[in-house]
């Protein structure tokens, strides 16, 4: 690397072809968590009003 005058190196851990799938997985997990929290708050709030 020194002979080729390379200052830094990078390693691709995740190929770019898989990035969209990983992003959709992350979005779906966050959406499921949000839906679960909202359902819990709605049910808990209804019980407290009654």
Coordinates of C-alpha atoms in Angstrom, one line a residue:
X1 CA 0.0 0.0 0.0
X2 CA 2.9 2.3 0.8
X3 CA 4.5 1.7 -2.6
X4 CA 1.2 2.4 -4.4
X5 CA 0.8 5.7 -2.5
X6 CA -2.5 4.6 -0.9
X7 CA -3.3 6.8 2.1
X8 CA -6.4 5.0 3.4
X9 CA -8.2 1.7 2.7
X10 CA -11.8 0.8 2.8
X11 CA -13.5 -2.5 3.3
X12 CA -17.0 -3.3 2.0
X13 CA -18.7 -5.3 4.7
X14 CA -22.2 -5.2 3.1
X15 CA -22.4 -5.2 -0.7
X16 CA -24.5 -2.3 -2.2
X17 CA -26.9 -4.8 -3.7
X18 CA -28.1 -5.8 -0.2
X19 CA -28.5 -2.3 1.1
X20 CA -32.1 -1.8 0.0
X21 CA -33.1 -5.1 1.6
X22 CA -31.4 -4.2 4.9
X23 CA -33.0 -0.7 4.9
X24 CA -36.5 -2.2 4.3
X25 CA -35.9 -4.7 7.2
X26 CA -34.9 -1.8 9.5
X27 CA -38.0 0.2 8.5
X28 CA -40.3 -2.8 9.1
X29 CA -38.8 -3.4 12.5
X30 CA -39.2 0.2 13.6
X31 CA -42.7 0.3 12.2
X32 CA -43.6 -2.9 14.1
X33 CA -42.2 -1.4 17.3
X34 CA -44.1 1.8 16.8
X35 CA -47.3 0.0 16.1
X36 CA -46.8 -2.1 19.3
X37 CA -46.1 0.9 21.5
X38 CA -49.2 2.8 20.1
X39 CA -51.4 -0.2 20.6
X40 CA -50.2 -0.6 24.2
X41 CA -50.7 3.1 24.9
X42 CA -54.2 3.0 23.4
X43 CA -55.3 0.0 25.4
X44 CA -53.7 1.3 28.6
X45 CA -55.3 4.7 28.1
X46 CA -58.7 3.2 27.5
X47 CA -58.5 1.2 30.7
X48 CA -57.6 4.3 32.7
X49 CA -60.5 6.2 31.4
X50 CA -63.1 3.6 32.3

